[in-house]
Amino acid sequence: MTDKYAQLVNQGLGRNVAKKLGLPQPAVLRRYEPGQPLITGPILVQGGTAGADSLAAELLSWDLDVRRHAVPREKLGAIILVLDEVAEPDDLGKPIFAAAASLRDLAPGGRVMTVSRPASDAPSPAAAAARQAVDGFLRSLAKELRGGATGNGILLAPGVNTTSPSALAAVQFFLSGRSAFVDGQFVTVSTTAGELSADPGKPLAGRVAVVTGAARGIGAAIARTLQRDGATLVLVDIPAAGDQLAAVANEVRGTALQLDISRGDAGQRILEHAAQRHGRLDIMVHNAGITRDKLLANMDEGPWNSVININIAAQLRINEALLASEHFRSSPRIVSVASTSGIAGNRGQTNYAASKGGVMGMVRATAPLLAAQGGSINAVAPGFIETEMTARIPFALREMGRRLNSLQQGGQPSDVAETIAFLASDAAGGINGEVLRVCGQNLVGA
Ligand code: NAI
């Protein structure tokens, strides 16, 4: 599951050859390590609104190096473009060109971020046009960035401002190495709920989390990341993966629950296990999933039913049990793993894409139920991630999957895990019903 090509073109001779031949040159991404600064280099906050002023003041209070005006030829860690008051398309040019002048000064692994408002709530057609224009602008700009730099956007719903807790949490996430493989994406902050952690190194301290499919791959990475961030873990996988599950559980000092999530009583079993050991359950991560790829013309009901049953029907049943339980009441968080296949579609994956589309539908419809309990439910949609699953893809197809995104490489399981840890945190409480892609900005499909 190593990307040998990326290693080669990041060394002396390989780098020169790739450059001469015009081949992809995937950068080494800036990934989070405990104790690492949020970002290296000054942050330029562009925009003349009160929202820009208060965001800049907040970032200063975090001891970050903040600029309100560009200093020529000074290397920048990040550029934040605050466009929270645009009322018509003509309002965009001035702040965008002010930021554009600094783009060449963005350091490798740098960040560009827009902070704006959703078009769906705009007071007029002109305001909706200006707001939606930010979407097209940011997604295109992200495709122009190089050196492992990324571009992402934060959308503030009515009543939410640039310093609301989850807006700040999203700024932190996008600035940090935790978002290394999230590129060209928007996240909506819908309410002022959420609370920034007093200890940024342990944002999940005191929380009890369940992760399904945790014996290997992305699930094992989620377990390690949640434990690093302070959570206590219950890890679930099928009995056949019992040894691997026990090894991961030992490593993260959690407990193992051998359980097929497609069993009708799976939700009850999970609740009983968590309640007996910890008195409650705070975070549910639905990661377990399977593929049974076949062209639809060759598919019978077997692979269709098993994929639908494990990837979506099981999650619906487990959520129903959790929502009815008194043990799932303390700022509950659910995060589901979807897939970009469920957004863009994938040949040979009608069953899988249907199930992952189902996950996204479920998340959006369940959001109000979680909000009523002071909680949230969100999904992450990974693109090409370096795992045993993708290592089995034939070479040529695998290379295409890997390179056809803005960062020209596959993501790591830890990239998906970091995004899940962010959505599971108290700070992200104002983010609900969202699907956040972890795909390096796939160039194909939606
Ligand atoms: P994997 O196949 O390596 O791991 C999945 C785990 O889920 C395994 O340990 C398996 O035993 C467990 N599992 C399967 N059925 C189960 C059941 N009925 N009950 C309990 N556990 C069960 O897969 P990987 O790559 O780690 O994927 C994890 C999630 O990420 C899946 O939902 C997958 O669809 C999704 N995903 C993966 C991508 C990738 O590039 N690897 C891309 C997009 C989404």
PDB file of N, CA, C and O in Angstrom, residues 178-236:
ATOM      1  N   ARG A 178      -4.282  17.966   9.909  1.00  0.00           N
ATOM      2  CA  ARG A 178      -5.361  16.962   9.993  1.00  0.00           C
ATOM      3  C   ARG A 178      -6.165  16.901   8.702  1.00  0.00           C
ATOM      4  O   ARG A 178      -6.788  15.901   8.394  1.00  0.00           O
ATOM      5  N   SER A 179      -6.182  17.996   7.946  1.00  0.00           N
ATOM      6  CA  SER A 179      -7.020  18.050   6.734  1.00  0.00           C
ATOM      7  C   SER A 179      -6.184  17.836   5.467  1.00  0.00           C
ATOM      8  O   SER A 179      -6.606  18.240   4.384  1.00  0.00           O
ATOM      9  N   ALA A 180      -5.005  17.181   5.605  1.00  0.00           N
ATOM     10  CA  ALA A 180      -4.052  17.091   4.488  1.00  0.00           C
ATOM     11  C   ALA A 180      -4.675  16.656   3.159  1.00  0.00           C
ATOM     12  O   ALA A 180      -4.306  17.152   2.097  1.00  0.00           O
ATOM     13  N   PHE A 181      -5.636  15.711   3.188  1.00  0.00           N
ATOM     14  CA  PHE A 181      -6.177  15.143   1.944  1.00  0.00           C
ATOM     15  C   PHE A 181      -7.591  15.667   1.663  1.00  0.00           C
ATOM     16  O   PHE A 181      -8.293  15.163   0.809  1.00  0.00           O
ATOM     17  N   VAL A 182      -8.020  16.696   2.404  1.00  0.00           N
ATOM     18  CA  VAL A 182      -9.327  17.321   2.142  1.00  0.00           C
ATOM     19  C   VAL A 182      -9.050  18.544   1.271  1.00  0.00           C
ATOM     20  O   VAL A 182      -8.344  19.456   1.692  1.00  0.00           O
ATOM     21  N   ASP A 183      -9.581  18.554   0.086  1.00  0.00           N
ATOM     22  CA  ASP A 183      -9.230  19.622  -0.851  1.00  0.00           C
ATOM     23  C   ASP A 183     -10.439  19.951  -1.725  1.00  0.00           C
ATOM     24  O   ASP A 183     -11.147  19.042  -2.188  1.00  0.00           O
ATOM     25  N   GLY A 184     -10.668  21.253  -1.930  1.00  0.00           N
ATOM     26  CA  GLY A 184     -11.758  21.675  -2.808  1.00  0.00           C
ATOM     27  C   GLY A 184     -13.131  21.415  -2.221  1.00  0.00           C
ATOM     28  O   GLY A 184     -14.105  21.252  -2.958  1.00  0.00           O
ATOM     29  N   GLN A 185     -13.237  21.397  -0.898  1.00  0.00           N
ATOM     30  CA  GLN A 185     -14.513  21.045  -0.245  1.00  0.00           C
ATOM     31  C   GLN A 185     -15.085  22.215   0.554  1.00  0.00           C
ATOM     32  O   GLN A 185     -14.354  23.103   0.966  1.00  0.00           O
ATOM     33  N   PHE A 186     -16.393  22.153   0.764  1.00  0.00           N
ATOM     34  CA  PHE A 186     -17.073  23.132   1.624  1.00  0.00           C
ATOM     35  C   PHE A 186     -17.714  22.416   2.800  1.00  0.00           C
ATOM     36  O   PHE A 186     -18.219  21.298   2.646  1.00  0.00           O
ATOM     37  N   VAL A 187     -17.692  23.061   3.946  1.00  0.00           N
ATOM     38  CA  VAL A 187     -18.435  22.526   5.083  1.00  0.00           C
ATOM     39  C   VAL A 187     -19.341  23.640   5.611  1.00  0.00           C
ATOM     40  O   VAL A 187     -18.920  24.801   5.702  1.00  0.00           O
ATOM     41  N   THR A 188     -20.606  23.290   5.872  1.00  0.00           N
ATOM     42  CA  THR A 188     -21.558  24.286   6.376  1.00  0.00           C
ATOM     43  C   THR A 188     -21.636  24.209   7.890  1.00  0.00           C
ATOM     44  O   THR A 188     -21.796  23.116   8.451  1.00  0.00           O
ATOM     45  N   VAL A 189     -21.518  25.362   8.522  1.00  0.00           N
ATOM     46  CA  VAL A 189     -21.741  25.435   9.969  1.00  0.00           C
ATOM     47  C   VAL A 189     -23.173  25.925  10.133  1.00  0.00           C
ATOM     48  O   VAL A 189     -23.501  27.050   9.772  1.00  0.00           O
ATOM     49  N   SER A 190     -24.051  25.056  10.651  1.00  0.00           N
ATOM     50  CA  SER A 190     -25.469  25.410  10.634  1.00  0.00           C
ATOM     51  C   SER A 190     -25.963  26.043  11.923  1.00  0.00           C
ATOM     52  O   SER A 190     -26.998  26.704  11.919  1.00  0.00           O
ATOM     53  N   THR A 191     -25.247  25.848  13.042  1.00  0.00           N
ATOM     54  CA  THR A 191     -25.706  26.456  14.300  1.00  0.00           C
ATOM     55  C   THR A 191     -24.507  26.947  15.112  1.00  0.00           C
ATOM     56  O   THR A 191     -23.355  26.655  14.793  1.00  0.00           O
ATOM     57  N   THR A 192     -24.824  27.651  16.203  1.00  0.00           N
ATOM     58  CA  THR A 192     -23.760  28.159  17.075  1.00  0.00           C
ATOM     59  C   THR A 192     -23.397  27.134  18.162  1.00  0.00           C
ATOM     60  O   THR A 192     -22.673  27.458  19.096  1.00  0.00           O
ATOM     61  N   ALA A 193     -23.900  25.911  18.027  1.00  0.00           N
ATOM     62  CA  ALA A 193     -23.551  24.863  19.011  1.00  0.00           C
ATOM     63  C   ALA A 193     -22.064  24.535  18.897  1.00  0.00           C
ATOM     64  O   ALA A 193     -21.401  24.909  17.936  1.00  0.00           O
ATOM     65  N   GLY A 194     -21.572  23.797  19.903  1.00  0.00           N
ATOM     66  CA  GLY A 194     -20.167  23.365  19.871  1.00  0.00           C
ATOM     67  C   GLY A 194     -19.323  24.151  20.846  1.00  0.00           C
ATOM     68  O   GLY A 194     -19.684  25.263  21.245  1.00  0.00           O
ATOM     69  N   GLU A 195     -18.226  23.544  21.229  1.00  0.00           N
ATOM     70  CA  GLU A 195     -17.343  24.185  22.213  1.00  0.00           C
ATOM     71  C   GLU A 195     -15.906  23.789  21.886  1.00  0.00           C
ATOM     72  O   GLU A 195     -15.611  22.591  21.760  1.00  0.00           O
ATOM     73  N   LEU A 196     -15.022  24.778  21.745  1.00  0.00           N
ATOM     74  CA  LEU A 196     -13.621  24.461  21.439  1.00  0.00           C
ATOM     75  C   LEU A 196     -13.001  23.766  22.639  1.00  0.00           C
ATOM     76  O   LEU A 196     -13.286  24.105  23.788  1.00  0.00           O
ATOM     77  N   SER A 197     -12.135  22.788  22.370  1.00  0.00           N
ATOM     78  CA  SER A 197     -11.539  22.010  23.453  1.00  0.00           C
ATOM     79  C   SER A 197     -10.503  22.830  24.217  1.00  0.00           C
ATOM     80  O   SER A 197      -9.733  23.583  23.621  1.00  0.00           O
ATOM     81  N   ALA A 198     -10.508  22.649  25.542  1.00  0.00           N
ATOM     82  CA  ALA A 198      -9.508  23.345  26.359  1.00  0.00           C
ATOM     83  C   ALA A 198      -8.124  22.757  26.090  1.00  0.00           C
ATOM     84  O   ALA A 198      -7.110  23.438  26.254  1.00  0.00           O
ATOM     85  N   ASP A 199      -8.079  21.488  25.689  1.00  0.00           N
ATOM     86  CA  ASP A 199      -6.805  20.831  25.414  1.00  0.00           C
ATOM     87  C   ASP A 199      -6.784  20.409  23.938  1.00  0.00           C
ATOM     88  O   ASP A 199      -7.312  19.352  23.580  1.00  0.00           O
ATOM     89  N   PRO A 200      -6.178  21.225  23.053  1.00  0.00           N
ATOM     90  CA  PRO A 200      -6.229  20.933  21.616  1.00  0.00           C
ATOM     91  C   PRO A 200      -5.603  19.587  21.250  1.00  0.00           C
ATOM     92  O   PRO A 200      -5.944  18.991  20.233  1.00  0.00           O
ATOM     93  N   GLY A 201      -4.727  19.064  22.113  1.00  0.00           N
ATOM     94  CA  GLY A 201      -4.103  17.768  21.840  1.00  0.00           C
ATOM     95  C   GLY A 201      -5.011  16.589  22.166  1.00  0.00           C
ATOM     96  O   GLY A 201      -4.806  15.482  21.672  1.00  0.00           O
ATOM     97  N   LYS A 202      -6.028  16.813  23.010  1.00  0.00           N
ATOM     98  CA  LYS A 202      -6.925  15.723  23.436  1.00  0.00           C
ATOM     99  C   LYS A 202      -8.389  16.153  23.313  1.00  0.00           C
ATOM    100  O   LYS A 202      -9.140  16.184  24.308  1.00  0.00           O
ATOM    101  N   PRO A 203      -8.825  16.499  22.116  1.00  0.00           N
ATOM    102  CA  PRO A 203     -10.206  17.016  21.982  1.00  0.00           C
ATOM    103  C   PRO A 203     -11.296  15.992  22.289  1.00  0.00           C
ATOM    104  O   PRO A 203     -12.449  16.370  22.463  1.00  0.00           O
ATOM    105  N   LEU A 204     -10.940  14.716  22.388  1.00  0.00           N
ATOM    106  CA  LEU A 204     -11.971  13.699  22.667  1.00  0.00           C
ATOM    107  C   LEU A 204     -11.820  13.115  24.076  1.00  0.00           C
ATOM    108  O   LEU A 204     -12.392  12.051  24.366  1.00  0.00           O
ATOM    109  N   ALA A 205     -11.087  13.797  24.923  1.00  0.00           N
ATOM    110  CA  ALA A 205     -10.868  13.285  26.289  1.00  0.00           C
ATOM    111  C   ALA A 205     -12.203  13.053  26.990  1.00  0.00           C
ATOM    112  O   ALA A 205     -13.117  13.879  26.900  1.00  0.00           O
ATOM    113  N   GLY A 206     -12.329  11.908  27.653  1.00  0.00           N
ATOM    114  CA  GLY A 206     -13.539  11.601  28.421  1.00  0.00           C
ATOM    115  C   GLY A 206     -14.686  11.075  27.586  1.00  0.00           C
ATOM    116  O   GLY A 206     -15.765  10.807  28.105  1.00  0.00           O
ATOM    117  N   ARG A 207     -14.504  10.897  26.291  1.00  0.00           N
ATOM    118  CA  ARG A 207     -15.589  10.431  25.417  1.00  0.00           C
ATOM    119  C   ARG A 207     -15.443   8.937  25.132  1.00  0.00           C
ATOM    120  O   ARG A 207     -14.335   8.428  24.989  1.00  0.00           O
ATOM    121  N   VAL A 208     -16.575   8.244  25.058  1.00  0.00           N
ATOM    122  CA  VAL A 208     -16.570   6.802  24.762  1.00  0.00           C
ATOM    123  C   VAL A 208     -17.016   6.615  23.308  1.00  0.00           C
ATOM    124  O   VAL A 208     -18.107   7.061  22.929  1.00  0.00           O
ATOM    125  N   ALA A 209     -16.159   5.969  22.522  1.00  0.00           N
ATOM    126  CA  ALA A 209     -16.444   5.846  21.086  1.00  0.00           C
ATOM    127  C   ALA A 209     -16.490   4.386  20.654  1.00  0.00           C
ATOM    128  O   ALA A 209     -15.684   3.569  21.101  1.00  0.00           O
ATOM    129  N   VAL A 210     -17.432   4.070  19.759  1.00  0.00           N
ATOM    130  CA  VAL A 210     -17.502   2.745  19.133  1.00  0.00           C
ATOM    131  C   VAL A 210     -17.101   2.898  17.664  1.00  0.00           C
ATOM    132  O   VAL A 210     -17.564   3.817  16.988  1.00  0.00           O
ATOM    133  N   VAL A 211     -16.224   2.018  17.191  1.00  0.00           N
ATOM    134  CA  VAL A 211     -15.826   2.028  15.776  1.00  0.00           C
ATOM    135  C   VAL A 211     -16.113   0.644  15.204  1.00  0.00           C
ATOM    136  O   VAL A 211     -15.601  -0.363  15.720  1.00  0.00           O
ATOM    137  N   THR A 212     -16.905   0.564  14.140  1.00  0.00           N
ATOM    138  CA  THR A 212     -17.151  -0.740  13.505  1.00  0.00           C
ATOM    139  C   THR A 212     -16.130  -0.986  12.395  1.00  0.00           C
ATOM    140  O   THR A 212     -15.582  -0.035  11.822  1.00  0.00           O
ATOM    141  N   GLY A 213     -15.878  -2.254  12.116  1.00  0.00           N
ATOM    142  CA  GLY A 213     -14.900  -2.603  11.078  1.00  0.00           C
ATOM    143  C   GLY A 213     -13.501  -2.158  11.469  1.00  0.00           C
ATOM    144  O   GLY A 213     -12.715  -1.711  10.631  1.00  0.00           O
ATOM    145  N   ALA A 214     -13.171  -2.305  12.762  1.00  0.00           N
ATOM    146  CA  ALA A 214     -11.937  -1.712  13.290  1.00  0.00           C
ATOM    147  C   ALA A 214     -10.742  -2.660  13.249  1.00  0.00           C
ATOM    148  O   ALA A 214      -9.651  -2.297  13.697  1.00  0.00           O
ATOM    149  N   ALA A 215     -10.907  -3.880  12.701  1.00  0.00           N
ATOM    150  CA  ALA A 215      -9.808  -4.850  12.741  1.00  0.00           C
ATOM    151  C   ALA A 215      -8.668  -4.481  11.803  1.00  0.00           C
ATOM    152  O   ALA A 215      -7.540  -4.943  11.983  1.00  0.00           O
ATOM    153  N   ARG A 216      -8.956  -3.684  10.791  1.00  0.00           N
ATOM    154  CA  ARG A 216      -7.897  -3.367   9.815  1.00  0.00           C
ATOM    155  C   ARG A 216      -8.259  -2.090   9.051  1.00  0.00           C
ATOM    156  O   ARG A 216      -9.302  -1.476   9.289  1.00  0.00           O
ATOM    157  N   GLY A 217      -7.368  -1.703   8.134  1.00  0.00           N
ATOM    158  CA  GLY A 217      -7.642  -0.626   7.181  1.00  0.00           C
ATOM    159  C   GLY A 217      -8.022   0.688   7.845  1.00  0.00           C
ATOM    160  O   GLY A 217      -7.455   1.103   8.856  1.00  0.00           O
ATOM    161  N   ILE A 218      -9.028   1.319   7.260  1.00  0.00           N
ATOM    162  CA  ILE A 218      -9.442   2.647   7.723  1.00  0.00           C
ATOM    163  C   ILE A 218      -9.972   2.572   9.157  1.00  0.00           C
ATOM    164  O   ILE A 218      -9.707   3.458   9.975  1.00  0.00           O
ATOM    165  N   GLY A 219     -10.698   1.494   9.483  1.00  0.00           N
ATOM    166  CA  GLY A 219     -11.260   1.363  10.833  1.00  0.00           C
ATOM    167  C   GLY A 219     -10.186   1.329  11.904  1.00  0.00           C
ATOM    168  O   GLY A 219     -10.318   1.963  12.963  1.00  0.00           O
ATOM    169  N   ALA A 220      -9.085   0.587  11.648  1.00  0.00           N
ATOM    170  CA  ALA A 220      -7.990   0.532  12.621  1.00  0.00           C
ATOM    171  C   ALA A 220      -7.346   1.917  12.759  1.00  0.00           C
ATOM    172  O   ALA A 220      -6.986   2.336  13.871  1.00  0.00           O
ATOM    173  N   ALA A 221      -7.235   2.646  11.639  1.00  0.00           N
ATOM    174  CA  ALA A 221      -6.663   4.011  11.699  1.00  0.00           C
ATOM    175  C   ALA A 221      -7.580   4.932  12.493  1.00  0.00           C
ATOM    176  O   ALA A 221      -7.113   5.783  13.267  1.00  0.00           O
ATOM    177  N   ILE A 222      -8.896   4.770  12.332  1.00  0.00           N
ATOM    178  CA  ILE A 222      -9.841   5.601  13.104  1.00  0.00           C
ATOM    179  C   ILE A 222      -9.638   5.323  14.604  1.00  0.00           C
ATOM    180  O   ILE A 222      -9.574   6.249  15.419  1.00  0.00           O
ATOM    181  N   ALA A 223      -9.513   4.025  14.946  1.00  0.00           N
ATOM    182  CA  ALA A 223      -9.323   3.664  16.365  1.00  0.00           C
ATOM    183  C   ALA A 223      -8.063   4.344  16.917  1.00  0.00           C
ATOM    184  O   ALA A 223      -8.095   4.941  18.000  1.00  0.00           O
ATOM    185  N   ARG A 224      -6.969   4.265  16.181  1.00  0.00           N
ATOM    186  CA  ARG A 224      -5.703   4.876  16.662  1.00  0.00           C
ATOM    187  C   ARG A 224      -5.836   6.381  16.814  1.00  0.00           C
ATOM    188  O   ARG A 224      -5.370   6.973  17.785  1.00  0.00           O
ATOM    189  N   THR A 225      -6.498   7.027  15.869  1.00  0.00           N
ATOM    190  CA  THR A 225      -6.613   8.493  15.905  1.00  0.00           C
ATOM    191  C   THR A 225      -7.526   8.943  17.042  1.00  0.00           C
ATOM    192  O   THR A 225      -7.216   9.902  17.760  1.00  0.00           O
ATOM    193  N   LEU A 226      -8.655   8.250  17.227  1.00  0.00           N
ATOM    194  CA  LEU A 226      -9.573   8.641  18.310  1.00  0.00           C
ATOM    195  C   LEU A 226      -8.896   8.431  19.667  1.00  0.00           C
ATOM    196  O   LEU A 226      -9.066   9.231  20.595  1.00  0.00           O
ATOM    197  N   GLN A 227      -8.112   7.344  19.770  1.00  0.00           N
ATOM    198  CA  GLN A 227      -7.418   7.098  21.039  1.00  0.00           C
ATOM    199  C   GLN A 227      -6.351   8.178  21.282  1.00  0.00           C
ATOM    200  O   GLN A 227      -6.241   8.713  22.375  1.00  0.00           O
ATOM    201  N   ARG A 228      -5.609   8.523  20.247  1.00  0.00           N
ATOM    202  CA  ARG A 228      -4.611   9.596  20.368  1.00  0.00           C
ATOM    203  C   ARG A 228      -5.276  10.894  20.846  1.00  0.00           C
ATOM    204  O   ARG A 228      -4.714  11.640  21.645  1.00  0.00           O
ATOM    205  N   ASP A 229      -6.510  11.138  20.383  1.00  0.00           N
ATOM    206  CA  ASP A 229      -7.218  12.364  20.749  1.00  0.00           C
ATOM    207  C   ASP A 229      -7.944  12.246  22.088  1.00  0.00           C
ATOM    208  O   ASP A 229      -8.675  13.150  22.477  1.00  0.00           O
ATOM    209  N   GLY A 230      -7.771  11.126  22.784  1.00  0.00           N
ATOM    210  CA  GLY A 230      -8.263  11.031  24.162  1.00  0.00           C
ATOM    211  C   GLY A 230      -9.473  10.147  24.381  1.00  0.00           C
ATOM    212  O   GLY A 230      -9.903   9.978  25.527  1.00  0.00           O
ATOM    213  N   ALA A 231     -10.067   9.563  23.316  1.00  0.00           N
ATOM    214  CA  ALA A 231     -11.299   8.772  23.498  1.00  0.00           C
ATOM    215  C   ALA A 231     -10.992   7.392  24.075  1.00  0.00           C
ATOM    216  O   ALA A 231      -9.907   6.844  23.903  1.00  0.00           O
ATOM    217  N   THR A 232     -11.999   6.826  24.759  1.00  0.00           N
ATOM    218  CA  THR A 232     -11.978   5.428  25.213  1.00  0.00           C
ATOM    219  C   THR A 232     -12.753   4.623  24.183  1.00  0.00           C
ATOM    220  O   THR A 232     -13.840   5.041  23.766  1.00  0.00           O
ATOM    221  N   LEU A 233     -12.199   3.446  23.793  1.00  0.00           N
ATOM    222  CA  LEU A 233     -12.751   2.796  22.601  1.00  0.00           C
ATOM    223  C   LEU A 233     -13.374   1.432  22.812  1.00  0.00           C
ATOM    224  O   LEU A 233     -12.870   0.615  23.593  1.00  0.00           O
ATOM    225  N   VAL A 234     -14.453   1.194  22.068  1.00  0.00           N
ATOM    226  CA  VAL A 234     -15.033  -0.137  21.894  1.00  0.00           C
ATOM    227  C   VAL A 234     -14.912  -0.438  20.398  1.00  0.00           C
ATOM    228  O   VAL A 234     -15.411   0.331  19.567  1.00  0.00           O
ATOM    229  N   LEU A 235     -14.225  -1.540  20.069  1.00  0.00           N
ATOM    230  CA  LEU A 235     -13.973  -1.841  18.659  1.00  0.00           C
ATOM    231  C   LEU A 235     -14.770  -3.066  18.225  1.00  0.00           C
ATOM    232  O   LEU A 235     -14.743  -4.102  18.895  1.00  0.00           O
ATOM    233  N   VAL A 236     -15.454  -2.933  17.089  1.00  0.00           N
ATOM    234  CA  VAL A 236     -16.360  -3.984  16.608  1.00  0.00           C
ATOM    235  C   VAL A 236     -15.847  -4.526  15.276  1.00  0.00           C
ATOM    236  O   VAL A 236     -15.429  -3.752  14.405  1.00  0.00           O
TER     237      VAL A 236
END
